[in-house]
Amino acid sequence: MAISNIRYGEGVTKEIGMDLQNLGARRVCLMTDRNLSQLPPVKAVLNSLAKHGINFEMYDNVRVEPTDHSFLDAIAFAKKGEFDAYVAVGGGSVMDTCKAANLYASSPTSDFLDFVNAPIGKGQPVTVPLKPLIAVPTTAGTGSETTGVAIFDFKELKVKTGIASRAIKPTLGIIDPLHTLSMPERVVANTGFDVLCHALESYTALPYKMRSPCPSNPINRPAYQGSNPISDVWALHALRIVAKYLKRAIRNPEDREARANMHLASAFAGIGFGNAGVHLCHGMSYPISGLVKTYKAKDYNVDHSLVPHGLSVVLTSPAVFAFTAQINPERHLEAAEILGADIRTARIKDAGLILADTLRKFLFDLDVDDGLAAVGYSKADIPALVKGTLPQEKVTKLSPRPQTEEDLSALFEASMKLY
C-alpha cells in the first residue's frame, strides 16, 4: 500500500519555498499551463519561492490533456535544466507531465517507450532514483498528487496510455483549498466526476485476491492491484463527500466548504484508486478523449478539441455499472444508496439498474452532455472506440466482470444517449 505525503489547509502554499529550502534544492523546475500561469495559485507559489530565495525556471507549456509530443517537450526542458527538484501547479495534466519530466530527466538514456505501459510500451520497472516533486493540485480532481500514474494521448495510435510506477509518485502533495476557487463551473463538474468514478471503480474493482498470476518478483507488483480493504475505506469516504458536496461546489463558486471538501475527496479517492486501480469507465474513456473530433468543452481555455478526462469517464458510468453489478451487487447497491437511492425495497438482482439510474439522475441534474452522441460520436465510431479500449489491459482486466469485444461495443452503444 503506497500513500503520499499530504499537507492540507487554506494558505499552506506559502510554505513551499521553505520545503524546497529544507530539501536543499538549488535549481527548481516549476511546471504549470498557460492559463494557470496568470492565476492566483501560481502567483502564491511564485511569492513563496521569491520570499525564500529559491532559484527556479518556469515551464508553462503543459498541454491540457497531454500527448506524447507535449510530454517529450517538457522532458527536453527538464533534461536541459538539470534540476534537483520539481514543483507542479495545476490539474492532472500538469502533475502528470511533471512526473514524466522528472522520470526521463532522471534516466536520460531510457527510450520514451521503456516505461510506458505495455502493450503500447515496454512497461519496464523504474530502478533509478528520481528528484523530489511537490504537487500543488488546483482541481478537485484527478488525485494525481497521490498516485504514481501519468496519463497521455499517444498521437500515432490515437489512444490514451500512461506510465504507472510507485517511483513517480510526488514527494509531497500540497492541498490548498483556496486554489479551487479559481476553477470555472464546468471544470469543477468534470474534475468532480473523475473523483466520483475513481471512488466507484476502485470500490467495485476485481478483489486483490483474485488477481493472478502473482508477479515473479516484487518489483513487478503493479500500482493497481484490485479492490482491497484499505482502498475500500478511502473510496467509500470519497463517495460520501461527492454525494454531499459536488452539486454544491458546482452550483455555487462561493461555497468554500463544498469546494474544500471536494479537494480533499480528490486526494482520498486518489489514495484509494492509486492502490486498487480503476476499470471500465477509465479504460473506455481513453479512446473517447483520444479520438475526439471537434468537440470543445465549455469553460476550458484551450486551442484544441477536447473531451475533458472526467467527462469522458463519467459518460459510460451508467452502462458500465449496470454491466459489472452482477458480480458484486451488494457493493453496487451500497454505492447507489450513498448517492441518494432509496434501496429499502430494492432487489439485489436490480443493483446494476438502480446504480445506473441513480448516476443518470445525478448527471442530468448537473447538466451533463447527453451521452457520447453529444460529444460528437455515432454508432459508426464504435469499432474504433473498442479498438482503442483493447490496449488498456492494465485497467480493463481489473473489471470484476471480464468483457469481450462484443460487450465493449454494447457498452459504447448504451452510452451514446444517457437520458
Tab-separated table of C-alpha atoms in Angstrom:
chain	number	residue	atom	x	y	z
A	1	MET	CA	0.000	0.000	0.000
A	2	ALA	CA	1.626	3.235	-1.138
A	3	ILE	CA	0.371	6.502	0.298
A	4	SER	CA	1.529	10.012	-0.471
A	5	ASN	CA	2.564	12.680	1.965
A	6	ILE	CA	-0.192	15.268	2.036
A	7	ARG	CA	-0.349	18.697	3.629
A	8	TYR	CA	-3.789	20.242	3.769
A	9	GLY	CA	-5.120	23.646	4.738
A	10	GLU	CA	-6.047	27.097	3.464
A	11	GLY	CA	-2.917	29.006	2.568
A	12	VAL	CA	-0.379	26.161	3.057
A	13	THR	CA	1.093	27.004	-0.369
A	14	LYS	CA	3.099	29.757	1.304
A	15	GLU	CA	5.297	27.060	2.884
A	16	ILE	CA	6.547	25.623	-0.415
A	17	GLY	CA	9.651	27.846	-0.514
A	18	MET	CA	10.663	26.556	2.917
A	19	ASP	CA	10.032	22.953	1.813
A	20	LEU	CA	12.421	23.435	-1.105
A	21	GLN	CA	14.991	25.019	1.209
A	22	ASN	CA	14.639	22.043	3.556
A	23	LEU	CA	15.242	19.704	0.615
A	24	GLY	CA	18.410	21.636	-0.203
A	25	ALA	CA	17.096	22.421	-3.704
A	26	ARG	CA	19.406	24.621	-5.808
A	27	ARG	CA	17.617	24.589	-9.185
A	28	VAL	CA	13.873	24.094	-9.227
A	29	CYS	CA	11.641	23.388	-12.223
A	30	LEU	CA	8.155	24.940	-11.823
A	31	MET	CA	5.613	23.424	-14.210
A	32	THR	CA	2.160	24.792	-14.994
A	33	ASP	CA	-0.005	25.666	-18.013
A	34	ARG	CA	-0.503	28.954	-19.858
A	35	ASN	CA	-3.887	29.604	-18.326
A	36	LEU	CA	-2.859	28.964	-14.720
A	37	SER	CA	0.384	30.906	-15.022
A	38	GLN	CA	-1.725	34.093	-14.759
A	39	LEU	CA	-3.915	32.897	-11.852
A	40	PRO	CA	-3.667	33.089	-8.028
A	41	PRO	CA	-2.386	29.503	-7.386
A	42	VAL	CA	0.787	30.079	-9.430
A	43	LYS	CA	1.201	33.590	-8.001
A	44	ALA	CA	1.067	32.125	-4.470
A	45	VAL	CA	3.818	29.638	-5.345
A	46	LEU	CA	5.950	32.316	-7.045
A	47	ASN	CA	5.632	34.569	-3.978
A	48	SER	CA	6.832	31.799	-1.693
A	49	LEU	CA	9.767	30.913	-3.982
A	50	ALA	CA	10.820	34.588	-4.141
A	51	LYS	CA	10.470	35.093	-0.392
A	52	HIS	CA	12.759	32.141	0.346
A	53	GLY	CA	15.278	32.910	-2.392
A	54	ILE	CA	14.634	29.768	-4.433
A	55	ASN	CA	16.317	29.669	-7.838
A	56	PHE	CA	13.814	28.310	-10.381
A	57	GLU	CA	12.848	28.121	-14.037
A	58	MET	CA	9.217	28.085	-15.121
A	59	TYR	CA	7.792	25.809	-17.817
A	60	ASP	CA	4.216	26.874	-18.677
A	61	ASN	CA	3.780	24.958	-21.906
A	62	VAL	CA	1.897	21.987	-20.426
A	63	ARG	CA	-0.952	20.825	-22.676
A	64	VAL	CA	-4.352	20.230	-21.105
A	65	GLU	CA	-4.876	16.512	-21.818
A	66	PRO	CA	-1.172	15.902	-22.616
A	67	THR	CA	0.185	13.982	-25.620
A	68	ASP	CA	3.432	12.089	-26.133
A	69	HIS	CA	4.683	15.196	-28.011
A	70	SER	CA	3.830	17.549	-25.144
A	71	PHE	CA	5.447	15.139	-22.640
A	72	LEU	CA	8.606	14.997	-24.792
A	73	ASP	CA	8.755	18.798	-24.925
A	74	ALA	CA	8.608	19.013	-21.123
A	75	ILE	CA	11.158	16.179	-20.818
A	76	ALA	CA	13.585	18.057	-23.094
A	77	PHE	CA	13.193	21.162	-20.899
A	78	ALA	CA	13.834	19.086	-17.756
A	79	LYS	CA	16.918	17.381	-19.204
A	80	LYS	CA	18.396	20.689	-20.312
A	81	GLY	CA	17.726	22.357	-16.956
A	82	GLU	CA	19.469	19.762	-14.793
A	83	PHE	CA	17.017	20.449	-11.971
A	84	ASP	CA	17.278	19.000	-8.486
A	85	ALA	CA	13.590	19.442	-7.568
A	86	TYR	CA	10.237	19.890	-9.321
A	87	VAL	CA	7.038	21.755	-8.466
A	88	ALA	CA	3.812	21.079	-10.392
A	89	VAL	CA	0.983	23.623	-10.030
A	90	GLY	CA	-2.188	22.590	-11.833
A	91	GLY	CA	-4.605	19.788	-12.526
A	92	GLY	CA	-3.822	16.228	-13.557
A	93	SER	CA	-2.324	17.331	-16.880
A	94	VAL	CA	0.345	19.455	-15.184
A	95	MET	CA	1.115	16.942	-12.418
A	96	ASP	CA	1.361	14.031	-14.872
A	97	THR	CA	3.602	15.996	-17.254
A	98	CYS	CA	5.884	16.915	-14.364
A	99	LYS	CA	6.108	13.275	-13.190
A	100	ALA	CA	7.147	12.215	-16.699
A	101	ALA	CA	9.705	15.043	-16.974
A	102	ASN	CA	11.227	14.047	-13.623
A	103	LEU	CA	11.368	10.358	-14.628
A	104	TYR	CA	13.059	10.747	-18.012
A	105	ALA	CA	15.430	13.506	-16.850
A	106	SER	CA	16.484	11.116	-14.046
A	107	SER	CA	17.004	8.280	-16.546
A	108	PRO	CA	18.365	10.196	-19.555
A	109	THR	CA	19.455	7.138	-21.554
A	110	SER	CA	15.998	5.493	-21.453
A	111	ASP	CA	13.869	5.405	-24.549
A	112	PHE	CA	10.434	7.061	-24.159
A	113	LEU	CA	8.574	3.753	-24.602
A	114	ASP	CA	10.676	1.944	-21.976
A	115	PHE	CA	8.416	2.983	-19.075
A	116	VAL	CA	5.106	3.335	-20.964
A	117	ASN	CA	2.510	0.704	-20.030
A	118	ALA	CA	2.500	-2.489	-22.069
A	119	PRO	CA	1.274	-3.426	-24.660
A	120	ILE	CA	1.942	0.036	-26.141
A	121	GLY	CA	5.291	0.474	-24.377
A	122	LYS	CA	7.658	-1.919	-22.641
A	123	GLY	CA	6.349	-1.299	-19.113
A	124	GLN	CA	9.813	-1.651	-17.576
A	125	PRO	CA	10.166	-1.153	-13.811
A	126	VAL	CA	11.745	2.161	-12.744
A	127	THR	CA	15.041	1.465	-10.977
A	128	VAL	CA	16.640	4.946	-10.971
A	129	PRO	CA	16.186	7.433	-8.104
A	130	LEU	CA	14.030	10.452	-9.030
A	131	LYS	CA	14.264	14.039	-7.776
A	132	PRO	CA	11.772	15.375	-5.208
A	133	LEU	CA	8.479	16.560	-6.743
A	134	ILE	CA	5.976	18.737	-4.890
A	135	ALA	CA	2.485	18.706	-6.413
A	136	VAL	CA	0.064	21.580	-5.847
A	137	PRO	CA	-3.327	20.493	-7.257
A	138	THR	CA	-5.660	23.256	-8.463
A	139	THR	CA	-8.591	20.996	-9.399
A	140	ALA	CA	-10.638	18.561	-7.353
A	141	GLY	CA	-9.798	16.339	-9.385
A	142	THR	CA	-7.551	13.748	-10.584
A	143	GLY	CA	-5.917	12.882	-7.266
A	144	SER	CA	-2.680	12.858	-9.258
A	145	GLU	CA	-0.843	14.340	-6.254
A	146	THR	CA	-1.259	10.949	-4.541
A	147	THR	CA	-0.540	8.493	-7.375
A	148	GLY	CA	2.321	7.028	-9.349
A	149	VAL	CA	0.452	7.358	-12.635
A	150	ALA	CA	0.948	9.761	-15.566
A	151	ILE	CA	-1.530	9.621	-18.455
A	152	PHE	CA	-1.101	10.964	-22.002
A	153	ASP	CA	-2.532	10.687	-25.535
A	154	PHE	CA	-0.324	8.602	-27.808
A	155	LYS	CA	-0.963	10.556	-31.004
A	156	GLU	CA	0.187	7.992	-33.551
A	157	LEU	CA	-2.251	5.347	-32.264
A	158	LYS	CA	-4.910	7.901	-31.233
A	159	VAL	CA	-5.126	6.236	-27.845
A	160	LYS	CA	-4.514	7.306	-24.289
A	161	THR	CA	-1.985	5.340	-22.302
A	162	GLY	CA	0.377	6.127	-19.470
A	163	ILE	CA	3.210	5.327	-17.129
A	164	ALA	CA	2.424	3.600	-13.835
A	165	SER	CA	5.077	3.196	-11.166
A	166	ARG	CA	5.231	3.971	-7.464
A	167	ALA	CA	8.613	5.587	-8.222
A	168	ILE	CA	6.991	8.628	-9.894
A	169	LYS	CA	4.638	9.431	-7.024
A	170	PRO	CA	5.060	13.040	-5.787
A	171	THR	CA	7.155	13.504	-2.650
A	172	LEU	CA	4.511	15.836	-1.211
A	173	GLY	CA	1.026	16.977	-2.209
A	174	ILE	CA	0.104	20.471	-1.011
A	175	ILE	CA	-3.682	20.615	-0.930
A	176	ASP	CA	-4.663	24.250	-0.506
A	177	PRO	CA	-8.426	24.647	-0.935
A	178	LEU	CA	-8.013	28.329	-1.854
A	179	HIS	CA	-6.780	27.124	-5.256
A	180	THR	CA	-10.129	25.532	-6.097
A	181	LEU	CA	-11.706	28.998	-6.091
A	182	SER	CA	-10.012	29.634	-9.472
A	183	MET	CA	-11.947	26.786	-11.147
A	184	PRO	CA	-14.777	27.610	-13.580
A	185	GLU	CA	-18.090	25.769	-13.207
A	186	ARG	CA	-17.576	23.003	-15.810
A	187	VAL	CA	-14.046	22.334	-14.599
A	188	VAL	CA	-15.462	21.790	-11.097
A	189	ALA	CA	-18.071	19.431	-12.584
A	190	ASN	CA	-15.746	17.400	-14.825
A	191	THR	CA	-12.937	17.040	-12.293
A	192	GLY	CA	-15.570	16.106	-9.692
A	193	PHE	CA	-16.841	13.326	-11.987
A	194	ASP	CA	-13.299	11.944	-12.049
A	195	VAL	CA	-13.399	11.727	-8.232
A	196	LEU	CA	-16.805	10.017	-8.445
A	197	CYS	CA	-15.544	7.375	-10.890
A	198	HIS	CA	-12.260	6.836	-9.046
A	199	ALA	CA	-14.277	6.006	-5.949
A	200	LEU	CA	-16.887	3.828	-7.716
A	201	GLU	CA	-14.393	1.939	-9.879
A	202	SER	CA	-11.847	1.240	-7.145
A	203	TYR	CA	-14.610	0.042	-4.779
A	204	THR	CA	-16.056	-2.315	-7.413
A	205	ALA	CA	-12.728	-3.446	-8.934
A	206	LEU	CA	-11.727	-7.109	-9.042
A	207	PRO	CA	-10.703	-8.055	-5.466
A	208	TYR	CA	-6.927	-8.174	-4.969
A	209	LYS	CA	-7.072	-11.902	-4.026
A	210	MET	CA	-8.495	-12.757	-7.446
A	211	ARG	CA	-5.770	-11.067	-9.469
A	212	SER	CA	-3.319	-13.527	-10.991
A	213	PRO	CA	-0.681	-14.658	-11.688
A	214	CYS	CA	1.419	-13.464	-8.771
A	215	PRO	CA	4.322	-11.308	-10.085
A	216	SER	CA	7.567	-13.303	-10.227
A	217	ASN	CA	9.399	-10.525	-8.361
A	218	PRO	CA	8.014	-7.824	-6.015
A	219	ILE	CA	9.490	-5.093	-8.258
A	220	ASN	CA	6.849	-6.115	-10.823
A	221	ARG	CA	3.902	-5.756	-8.472
A	222	PRO	CA	1.510	-3.322	-10.175
A	223	ALA	CA	0.476	0.001	-8.668
A	224	TYR	CA	-3.123	-1.039	-9.455
A	225	GLN	CA	-3.790	-4.260	-7.544
A	226	GLY	CA	-7.575	-4.649	-7.243
A	227	SER	CA	-10.040	-3.638	-4.548
A	228	ASN	CA	-8.636	-4.179	-1.072
A	229	PRO	CA	-9.690	-3.424	2.499
A	230	ILE	CA	-7.581	-0.252	2.800
A	231	SER	CA	-8.567	1.291	-0.536
A	232	ASP	CA	-12.226	0.483	0.239
A	233	VAL	CA	-12.157	2.830	3.241
A	234	TRP	CA	-10.860	5.744	1.146
A	235	ALA	CA	-13.171	5.035	-1.809
A	236	LEU	CA	-16.342	4.950	0.290
A	237	HIS	CA	-15.383	8.054	2.225
A	238	ALA	CA	-14.671	9.930	-1.019
A	239	LEU	CA	-18.014	8.768	-2.440
A	240	ARG	CA	-19.873	10.139	0.600
A	241	ILE	CA	-18.178	13.522	0.203
A	242	VAL	CA	-19.019	13.611	-3.530
A	243	ALA	CA	-22.656	12.814	-2.726
A	244	LYS	CA	-22.811	15.599	-0.156
A	245	TYR	CA	-20.735	18.343	-1.760
A	246	LEU	CA	-20.239	18.014	-5.543
A	247	LYS	CA	-23.543	19.613	-6.546
A	248	ARG	CA	-22.953	22.462	-4.084
A	249	ALA	CA	-19.392	23.031	-5.334
A	250	ILE	CA	-20.598	23.253	-8.956
A	251	ARG	CA	-23.623	25.440	-8.344
A	252	ASN	CA	-22.060	27.983	-6.034
A	253	PRO	CA	-18.485	29.134	-6.644
A	254	GLU	CA	-18.564	30.949	-3.285
A	255	ASP	CA	-19.305	27.744	-1.345
A	256	ARG	CA	-15.854	27.336	0.171
A	257	GLU	CA	-16.892	24.441	2.409
A	258	ALA	CA	-18.047	22.396	-0.596
A	259	ARG	CA	-15.011	23.206	-2.722
A	260	ALA	CA	-12.599	22.461	0.156
A	261	ASN	CA	-14.281	19.110	0.830
A	262	MET	CA	-14.141	18.130	-2.852
A	263	HIS	CA	-10.432	18.989	-2.880
A	264	LEU	CA	-9.858	16.550	-0.022
A	265	ALA	CA	-12.160	13.935	-1.582
A	266	SER	CA	-9.983	14.052	-4.694
A	267	ALA	CA	-6.941	13.065	-2.616
A	268	PHE	CA	-8.921	10.436	-0.677
A	269	ALA	CA	-10.153	8.809	-3.885
A	270	GLY	CA	-6.610	9.060	-5.257
A	271	ILE	CA	-5.253	7.079	-2.321
A	272	GLY	CA	-7.987	4.505	-2.958
A	273	PHE	CA	-7.649	4.083	-6.718
A	274	GLY	CA	-3.885	4.690	-6.685
A	275	ASN	CA	-3.586	1.323	-4.947
A	276	ALA	CA	-6.724	-0.512	-6.071
A	277	GLY	CA	-6.959	0.744	-9.653
A	278	VAL	CA	-9.872	1.734	-11.858
A	279	HIS	CA	-11.590	-0.362	-14.520
A	280	LEU	CA	-14.016	0.051	-17.400
A	281	CYS	CA	-15.117	3.709	-17.156
A	282	HIS	CA	-11.451	4.682	-17.312
A	283	GLY	CA	-10.441	2.020	-19.837
A	284	MET	CA	-13.217	3.142	-22.205
A	285	SER	CA	-12.605	6.839	-21.546
A	286	TYR	CA	-9.167	6.831	-23.115
A	287	PRO	CA	-10.359	6.390	-26.715
A	288	ILE	CA	-13.287	8.765	-26.027
A	289	SER	CA	-10.830	11.573	-25.327
A	290	GLY	CA	-8.166	10.276	-27.736
A	291	LEU	CA	-10.412	10.117	-30.826
A	292	VAL	CA	-12.123	13.488	-30.213
A	293	LYS	CA	-13.108	15.260	-33.426
A	294	THR	CA	-14.411	18.794	-32.992
A	295	TYR	CA	-15.956	18.842	-29.509
A	296	LYS	CA	-14.744	21.736	-27.369
A	297	ALA	CA	-15.701	21.658	-23.728
A	298	LYS	CA	-17.235	24.735	-22.122
A	299	ASP	CA	-15.027	26.669	-19.641
A	300	TYR	CA	-11.735	25.183	-20.917
A	301	ASN	CA	-9.405	27.840	-22.274
A	302	VAL	CA	-7.564	25.704	-24.873
A	303	ASP	CA	-6.902	25.903	-28.602
A	304	HIS	CA	-7.675	22.257	-29.455
A	305	SER	CA	-10.682	19.916	-29.476
A	306	LEU	CA	-11.089	18.363	-26.062
A	307	VAL	CA	-13.313	15.954	-24.159
A	308	PRO	CA	-12.128	16.601	-20.586
A	309	HIS	CA	-10.965	13.442	-18.828
A	310	GLY	CA	-13.640	13.454	-16.102
A	311	LEU	CA	-16.405	13.880	-18.684
A	312	SER	CA	-15.037	11.079	-20.883
A	313	VAL	CA	-15.020	8.813	-17.830
A	314	VAL	CA	-18.469	9.543	-16.444
A	315	LEU	CA	-20.428	9.280	-19.722
A	316	THR	CA	-20.082	5.483	-19.745
A	317	SER	CA	-20.657	5.031	-15.997
A	318	PRO	CA	-24.387	4.120	-16.115
A	319	ALA	CA	-23.766	1.423	-18.756
A	320	VAL	CA	-20.597	0.146	-17.070
A	321	PHE	CA	-22.065	-0.331	-13.587
A	322	ALA	CA	-25.220	-1.930	-14.975
A	323	PHE	CA	-22.819	-4.426	-16.626
A	324	THR	CA	-20.466	-5.079	-13.680
A	325	ALA	CA	-23.113	-5.276	-10.934
A	326	GLN	CA	-23.911	-8.964	-11.348
A	327	ILE	CA	-20.506	-9.799	-9.805
A	328	ASN	CA	-20.767	-7.860	-6.561
A	329	PRO	CA	-24.314	-6.486	-6.451
A	330	GLU	CA	-24.104	-5.584	-2.738
A	331	ARG	CA	-21.332	-3.074	-3.371
A	332	HIS	CA	-23.175	-1.547	-6.329
A	333	LEU	CA	-26.325	-1.181	-4.217
A	334	GLU	CA	-24.340	0.362	-1.365
A	335	ALA	CA	-22.871	2.931	-3.802
A	336	ALA	CA	-26.356	3.745	-5.137
A	337	GLU	CA	-27.608	4.322	-1.593
A	338	ILE	CA	-24.707	6.682	-0.783
A	339	LEU	CA	-25.554	8.617	-3.956
A	340	GLY	CA	-29.146	9.053	-2.784
A	341	ALA	CA	-31.124	5.999	-3.964
A	342	ASP	CA	-33.822	4.587	-1.690
A	343	ILE	CA	-32.910	0.891	-1.534
A	344	ARG	CA	-35.310	-0.241	1.218
A	345	THR	CA	-37.396	-2.316	-1.166
A	346	ALA	CA	-34.675	-2.957	-3.740
A	347	ARG	CA	-33.980	-6.450	-5.024
A	348	ILE	CA	-30.347	-7.429	-5.111
A	349	LYS	CA	-30.572	-8.535	-8.740
A	350	ASP	CA	-31.578	-4.981	-9.712
A	351	ALA	CA	-28.447	-3.428	-8.181
A	352	GLY	CA	-26.893	-2.521	-11.536
A	353	LEU	CA	-30.034	-0.870	-12.889
A	354	ILE	CA	-30.546	1.024	-9.638
A	355	LEU	CA	-26.972	2.373	-9.633
A	356	ALA	CA	-27.200	3.229	-13.347
A	357	ASP	CA	-30.463	5.147	-12.822
A	358	THR	CA	-29.017	6.940	-9.788
A	359	LEU	CA	-25.999	8.031	-11.846
A	360	ARG	CA	-28.189	9.155	-14.757
A	361	LYS	CA	-30.293	11.312	-12.456
A	362	PHE	CA	-27.132	12.729	-10.827
A	363	LEU	CA	-25.683	13.656	-14.249
A	364	PHE	CA	-28.971	15.029	-15.574
A	365	ASP	CA	-29.285	17.309	-12.536
A	366	LEU	CA	-25.816	18.670	-13.292
A	367	ASP	CA	-26.465	19.438	-16.998
A	368	VAL	CA	-24.065	16.815	-18.327
A	369	ASP	CA	-23.996	16.276	-22.097
A	370	ASP	CA	-26.482	13.613	-23.188
A	371	GLY	CA	-24.084	10.749	-23.847
A	372	LEU	CA	-21.345	10.113	-26.384
A	373	ALA	CA	-23.534	11.401	-29.223
A	374	ALA	CA	-23.454	14.856	-27.609
A	375	VAL	CA	-19.635	14.956	-27.712
A	376	GLY	CA	-19.523	14.031	-31.391
A	377	TYR	CA	-19.638	10.227	-31.664
A	378	SER	CA	-22.044	7.982	-33.555
A	379	LYS	CA	-22.592	4.229	-33.954
A	380	ALA	CA	-20.110	4.269	-36.840
A	381	ASP	CA	-17.336	5.154	-34.347
A	382	ILE	CA	-17.927	2.159	-32.069
A	383	PRO	CA	-15.365	-0.174	-33.727
A	384	ALA	CA	-12.652	2.497	-33.352
A	385	LEU	CA	-13.657	3.144	-29.731
A	386	VAL	CA	-13.486	-0.592	-28.968
A	387	LYS	CA	-10.116	-0.860	-30.714
A	388	GLY	CA	-8.830	1.988	-28.528
A	389	THR	CA	-10.044	0.246	-25.362
A	390	LEU	CA	-8.352	-3.100	-26.042
A	391	PRO	CA	-4.783	-1.924	-25.230
A	392	GLN	CA	-5.945	-0.615	-21.815
A	393	GLU	CA	-5.475	-4.024	-20.197
A	394	LYS	CA	-3.833	-2.501	-17.141
A	395	VAL	CA	-7.283	-1.250	-16.125
A	396	THR	CA	-9.786	-3.331	-18.108
A	397	LYS	CA	-8.540	-6.542	-16.512
A	398	LEU	CA	-9.474	-5.060	-13.109
A	399	SER	CA	-13.139	-5.076	-14.105
A	400	PRO	CA	-14.935	-7.517	-11.782
A	401	ARG	CA	-16.656	-8.963	-14.855
A	402	PRO	CA	-14.500	-9.973	-17.846
A	403	GLN	CA	-15.615	-8.410	-21.133
A	404	THR	CA	-15.474	-9.410	-24.803
A	405	GLU	CA	-15.212	-7.018	-27.742
A	406	GLU	CA	-18.965	-7.510	-28.220
A	407	ASP	CA	-19.567	-6.460	-24.601
A	408	LEU	CA	-17.485	-3.310	-25.112
A	409	SER	CA	-19.424	-2.485	-28.307
A	410	ALA	CA	-22.683	-2.842	-26.405
A	411	LEU	CA	-21.407	-0.609	-23.584
A	412	PHE	CA	-20.382	2.131	-26.024
A	413	GLU	CA	-23.731	1.835	-27.791
A	414	ALA	CA	-25.631	2.079	-24.497
A	415	SER	CA	-23.627	5.220	-23.666
A	416	MET	CA	-24.493	7.098	-26.872
A	417	LYS	CA	-27.525	8.610	-25.146
A	418	LEU	CA	-27.988	8.863	-21.382
A	419	TYR	CA	-31.412	10.364	-20.778
